[in-house]
Amino acid sequence: MNPLANDLSGSTPHALPTLGVVLVAAGRGERLGAGTPKAFVELHGRALLEFGVGVVTSLPHLGHLVVVAPESHAAIALDIVEQVLPEGSPWEVSVVPGGRERHESVRFGLEALPESVETVLVHDAARPFASAELFERVIAEVRRTGDAVVPALPVVDTIKRVDADGIVHETVDRAPLVAVQTPQGFARETLAAAHSTAQLQHEAGLPTDDAEVVQRAGAQVRTVPGEQRAHKLTAPADLAILEHFLTANLLGLESEA
Ligand code: CTP
Ligand code: MG
């Protein structure tokens, strides 16, 4: 069933969205411990979700954005969407409730996308300052290659393998290691098929990103350059880092990688 069907009124043929974005905002934010889900934590008076909805709906694509929110915050999420959606935006937006685990939230988001969507990006609302350029880079690479695409940054710290007692056993060669971010992009069929079987694979541990879900299903995942400003709010110390990027953004220093 195409959820847009009801919108297709009148005699003008409407173009259907081929790009879908699932913005996952339904986590509990336990490590941050703010007492409110992370996507609704405010920076300079604006909820993180506002920034994510803003950047996605500013992309010049005919798209459908699904915001996956905690059931308790669905009304607030809708208010945010109404405030932020630019007038005349080519974006359709819906809000759906999330699941217990991140991969369930993603699946609920995917199920809410119209059938016309061919390329899907999944993005963490907890990464409010991922740039429009990063979204475009991921979209372009998915469309060019058909593969799954993740933004990645080189690992700069020295990496060591430790045991449960914190004893170091070895230094790991970091050359082939990268840290990955979101938005992650996929051919819609690849991601939907992988998520429909993901819950059968609990013995492999819970997947922490969507690239892992499609990789377990046999798909190829490739990287594009990530960016520091796509930093995720995880713990209280990350608030200062996000403050920095918000200020840099306000000052127009956006070209910083
Ligand atoms: N997320 C979600 N549904 C879940 C779990 C996570 O939509 N059941 C979303 C979060 O809202 C966040 C993103 O996935 O935008 C990344 O997850 P994470 O950083 O782990 O956020 P939380 O799960 O909220 O944080 P914590 O693990 O500390 O509780
Ligand atoms: Mg989590």
Coordinates of C-alpha atoms and ligand atoms in Angstrom, one line a residue:
M1 CA 0.0 0.0 0.0
N2 CA 1.5 3.3 -1.0
P3 CA 1.0 5.8 1.9
L4 CA 1.2 8.6 -0.6
A5 CA -1.8 7.4 -2.5
N6 CA -4.1 9.7 -0.6
D7 CA -2.1 12.7 -1.6
L8 CA -2.4 12.0 -5.3
S9 CA -5.5 14.1 -5.8
G10 CA -6.4 16.3 -8.7
S11 CA -5.4 15.9 -12.3
T12 CA -1.8 17.0 -12.1
P13 CA 0.6 14.0 -12.3
H14 CA 2.7 14.1 -9.1
A15 CA 6.2 12.8 -9.2
L16 CA 6.8 10.2 -6.5
P17 CA 9.8 10.3 -4.1
T18 CA 12.7 8.0 -5.0
L19 CA 14.8 8.9 -2.0
G20 CA 13.9 7.9 1.5
V21 CA 15.6 8.9 4.7
V22 CA 15.0 7.1 8.0
L23 CA 16.0 9.3 10.9
V24 CA 16.2 7.2 14.0
A25 CA 15.4 9.1 17.1
A26 CA 13.8 6.4 19.3
G27 CA 16.7 5.5 21.6
R28 CA 16.5 6.0 25.3
G29 CA 19.9 7.8 25.6
E30 CA 21.0 5.8 28.6
R31 CA 24.7 6.6 28.4
L32 CA 24.0 10.4 28.2
G33 CA 21.6 10.1 31.2
A34 CA 19.8 13.4 30.4
G35 CA 16.5 12.0 31.6
T36 CA 15.1 12.6 28.1
P37 CA 15.8 10.7 24.8
K38 CA 18.9 12.2 23.1
A39 CA 17.1 13.4 20.0
F40 CA 15.0 15.7 22.2
V41 CA 18.0 17.1 24.2
E42 CA 18.4 20.8 23.4
L43 CA 21.5 22.7 22.2
H44 CA 21.1 26.5 22.3
G45 CA 17.3 26.0 22.7
R46 CA 16.9 23.6 19.8
A47 CA 16.3 19.9 20.0
L48 CA 18.8 17.7 18.2
L49 CA 16.0 16.4 16.1
E50 CA 15.4 19.9 14.7
F51 CA 18.9 20.0 13.1
G52 CA 18.5 16.5 11.5
V53 CA 15.0 17.3 10.1
G54 CA 16.4 20.6 8.9
V55 CA 19.3 19.2 7.0
V56 CA 17.4 16.4 5.4
T57 CA 14.5 18.5 4.2
S58 CA 16.9 21.1 2.8
L59 CA 18.3 18.5 0.3
P60 CA 17.1 19.3 -3.2
H61 CA 15.5 15.8 -3.8
L62 CA 12.0 14.6 -4.0
G63 CA 12.1 12.6 -0.9
H64 CA 10.2 11.0 2.0
L65 CA 11.6 11.4 5.5
V66 CA 10.5 9.0 8.2
V67 CA 11.2 10.2 11.8
V68 CA 11.3 7.2 14.1
A69 CA 10.5 8.6 17.6
P70 CA 9.7 7.1 21.0
E71 CA 6.0 6.7 21.3
S72 CA 6.0 9.1 24.2
H73 CA 7.6 11.8 22.0
A74 CA 5.6 11.3 18.8
A75 CA 3.6 14.5 19.3
I76 CA 6.7 16.6 20.0
A77 CA 8.4 15.1 17.0
L78 CA 5.4 16.1 14.8
D79 CA 5.6 19.7 16.2
I80 CA 9.3 19.8 15.4
V81 CA 8.6 18.6 11.8
E82 CA 6.0 21.3 11.4
Q83 CA 8.3 24.0 12.6
V84 CA 11.3 23.0 10.6
L85 CA 9.9 21.8 7.2
P86 CA 10.6 24.7 4.8
E87 CA 7.6 26.2 2.9
G88 CA 7.1 24.4 -0.4
S89 CA 9.6 21.7 0.5
P90 CA 9.6 18.8 -1.9
W91 CA 9.8 16.5 1.1
E92 CA 7.1 14.4 2.6
V93 CA 7.5 13.6 6.3
S94 CA 6.0 11.0 8.5
V95 CA 6.6 10.1 12.2
V96 CA 6.4 6.5 13.4
P97 CA 7.1 4.9 16.8
G98 CA 10.4 3.1 17.3
G99 CA 11.3 -0.3 18.7
R100 CA 13.4 -1.7 21.6
E101 CA 16.6 -2.0 19.6
R102 CA 18.0 0.3 17.0
H103 CA 17.6 -2.2 14.2
E104 CA 13.9 -2.6 15.0
S105 CA 13.4 1.2 14.8
V106 CA 15.1 1.1 11.4
R107 CA 12.8 -1.6 10.2
F108 CA 9.7 0.3 11.4
G109 CA 11.0 3.3 9.5
L110 CA 11.6 1.3 6.3
E111 CA 8.1 -0.1 6.5
A112 CA 6.7 3.5 6.5
L113 CA 8.5 4.5 3.2
P114 CA 6.4 4.8 0.0
E115 CA 6.9 2.0 -2.5
S116 CA 8.4 4.5 -5.0
V117 CA 11.6 4.9 -2.9
E118 CA 14.6 3.2 -4.4
T119 CA 17.5 4.7 -2.4
V120 CA 17.4 4.8 1.4
L121 CA 19.6 6.6 3.9
V122 CA 19.5 5.7 7.6
H123 CA 20.7 8.5 9.9
D124 CA 21.1 8.8 13.6
A125 CA 19.3 11.8 15.1
A126 CA 22.1 11.8 17.6
R127 CA 24.4 13.1 14.8
P128 CA 22.7 16.5 14.3
F129 CA 25.5 18.3 12.4
A130 CA 26.2 15.8 9.6
S131 CA 26.3 18.1 6.6
A132 CA 24.2 18.2 3.4
E133 CA 27.4 17.5 1.5
L134 CA 27.9 14.3 3.4
F135 CA 24.3 13.2 2.6
E136 CA 24.9 14.0 -1.1
R137 CA 28.2 12.1 -1.1
V138 CA 26.5 9.0 0.2
I139 CA 23.5 9.2 -2.1
A140 CA 25.7 9.7 -5.2
E141 CA 27.9 6.7 -4.3
V142 CA 24.9 4.4 -3.7
R143 CA 23.5 5.4 -7.0
R144 CA 26.8 5.1 -8.8
T145 CA 27.7 1.6 -7.4
G146 CA 24.5 0.0 -6.1
D147 CA 26.5 -1.0 -3.0
A148 CA 25.8 -0.1 0.6
V149 CA 27.8 3.1 1.5
V150 CA 29.1 4.3 4.9
P151 CA 31.0 7.5 5.8
A152 CA 34.3 6.5 7.4
L153 CA 37.1 8.4 9.2
P154 CA 40.6 7.0 9.7
V155 CA 41.4 5.9 13.2
V156 CA 44.0 8.3 14.7
D157 CA 44.6 6.9 18.1
T158 CA 46.9 4.0 18.8
I159 CA 44.7 1.0 19.2
K160 CA 45.4 -1.8 21.7
R161 CA 43.6 -5.1 22.4
V162 CA 42.9 -5.5 26.1
D163 CA 41.3 -8.2 28.2
A164 CA 38.5 -7.9 30.8
D165 CA 41.0 -6.8 33.4
G166 CA 42.3 -4.0 31.3
I167 CA 45.6 -5.7 30.6
V168 CA 47.0 -4.9 27.2
H169 CA 47.9 -7.8 25.0
E170 CA 48.9 -6.2 21.8
T171 CA 48.8 -3.0 19.7
V172 CA 46.5 -3.5 16.7
D173 CA 47.6 -2.2 13.3
R174 CA 45.3 0.7 12.7
A175 CA 46.0 1.1 9.0
P176 CA 43.1 -1.0 7.8
L177 CA 40.7 0.4 10.5
V178 CA 38.1 3.1 10.1
A179 CA 35.4 4.6 12.4
V180 CA 32.1 4.7 10.6
Q181 CA 29.2 7.2 10.9
T182 CA 25.8 7.9 9.5
P183 CA 24.1 8.7 7.1
Q184 CA 24.5 5.2 5.6
G185 CA 23.0 4.6 2.2
F186 CA 21.5 1.5 0.5
A187 CA 19.5 0.3 -2.4
R188 CA 16.1 0.0 -0.7
E189 CA 15.6 -3.6 -1.6
T190 CA 19.0 -4.6 -0.1
L191 CA 18.3 -2.9 3.2
A192 CA 14.6 -4.1 3.4
A193 CA 15.5 -7.7 2.7
A194 CA 18.4 -7.7 5.2
H195 CA 16.3 -6.2 7.9
S196 CA 13.5 -8.6 7.4
T197 CA 15.9 -11.5 8.3
A198 CA 18.0 -9.5 10.9
Q199 CA 15.9 -10.7 13.9
L200 CA 16.8 -14.3 13.0
Q201 CA 20.5 -13.7 13.6
H202 CA 20.7 -13.0 17.3
E203 CA 23.6 -15.5 17.8
A204 CA 25.8 -13.0 15.9
G205 CA 25.0 -10.3 18.5
L206 CA 22.9 -7.2 17.9
P207 CA 24.0 -5.2 14.9
T208 CA 24.9 -1.6 15.9
D209 CA 24.6 -0.2 12.4
D210 CA 22.8 -0.9 9.2
A211 CA 26.0 -1.7 7.2
E212 CA 26.4 -4.7 9.6
V213 CA 22.8 -5.8 8.9
V214 CA 23.3 -5.8 5.1
Q215 CA 26.8 -7.3 5.4
R216 CA 25.4 -10.3 7.4
A217 CA 23.0 -10.7 4.5
G218 CA 25.9 -10.9 2.0
A219 CA 25.9 -7.3 0.5
Q220 CA 29.0 -5.4 -0.3
V221 CA 29.6 -2.3 1.8
R222 CA 32.0 0.5 0.7
T223 CA 33.1 3.8 2.3
V224 CA 33.2 7.5 1.4
P225 CA 35.0 10.1 3.5
G226 CA 33.2 10.9 6.7
E227 CA 33.4 14.2 8.6
Q228 CA 34.2 15.2 12.2
R229 CA 31.0 17.3 12.4
A230 CA 28.9 14.1 12.0
H231 CA 30.0 13.3 15.6
K232 CA 27.4 11.4 17.6
L233 CA 26.1 12.5 21.0
T234 CA 26.7 9.4 23.2
A235 CA 28.0 10.6 26.6
P236 CA 27.9 14.0 28.4
A237 CA 31.4 14.9 27.1
D238 CA 30.1 14.8 23.6
L239 CA 27.9 17.9 24.4
A240 CA 30.9 20.1 24.3
I241 CA 32.0 18.7 21.0
L242 CA 28.6 19.3 19.5
E243 CA 28.5 22.9 20.9
H244 CA 31.7 23.5 19.0
F245 CA 30.2 22.4 15.7
L246 CA 27.0 24.3 16.3
T247 CA 29.0 27.5 16.9
A248 CA 31.2 26.8 13.9
N249 CA 28.0 26.3 11.9
L250 CA 26.5 29.5 13.1
L251 CA 29.7 31.3 12.1
G252 CA 29.6 29.8 8.6
L253 CA 32.8 27.8 9.1
E254 CA 31.1 24.8 7.5
S255 CA 33.8 23.7 5.1
E256 CA 35.7 22.2 8.0
A257 CA 35.8 18.4 7.3
Ligands
CTP1 N1 17.8 4.5 18.3 C1 16.5 4.2 17.9 N2 15.8 3.2 18.5 C2 16.4 2.4 19.4 C3 17.8 2.6 19.8 C4 18.5 3.7 19.2 O1 15.9 4.9 17.1 N3 15.8 1.4 20.0 C5 18.5 5.6 17.7 C6 18.9 6.7 18.7 O2 17.8 7.6 18.9 C7 20.1 7.4 18.0 C8 20.7 6.3 17.1 O3 19.7 5.2 17.1 O4 19.7 8.5 17.2 C9 22.0 5.8 17.6 O5 21.9 5.0 18.8 P1 22.5 5.3 20.2 O6 23.6 6.3 20.1 O7 22.9 4.0 20.9 O8 21.4 6.1 21.0 P2 20.5 5.5 22.3 O9 20.2 4.1 22.1 O10 19.5 6.5 22.5 O11 21.6 5.7 23.5 P3 22.0 4.6 24.6 O12 22.5 3.4 23.8 O13 23.1 5.3 25.4 O14 20.8 4.3 25.4
MG2 MG 21.8 2.6 22.0

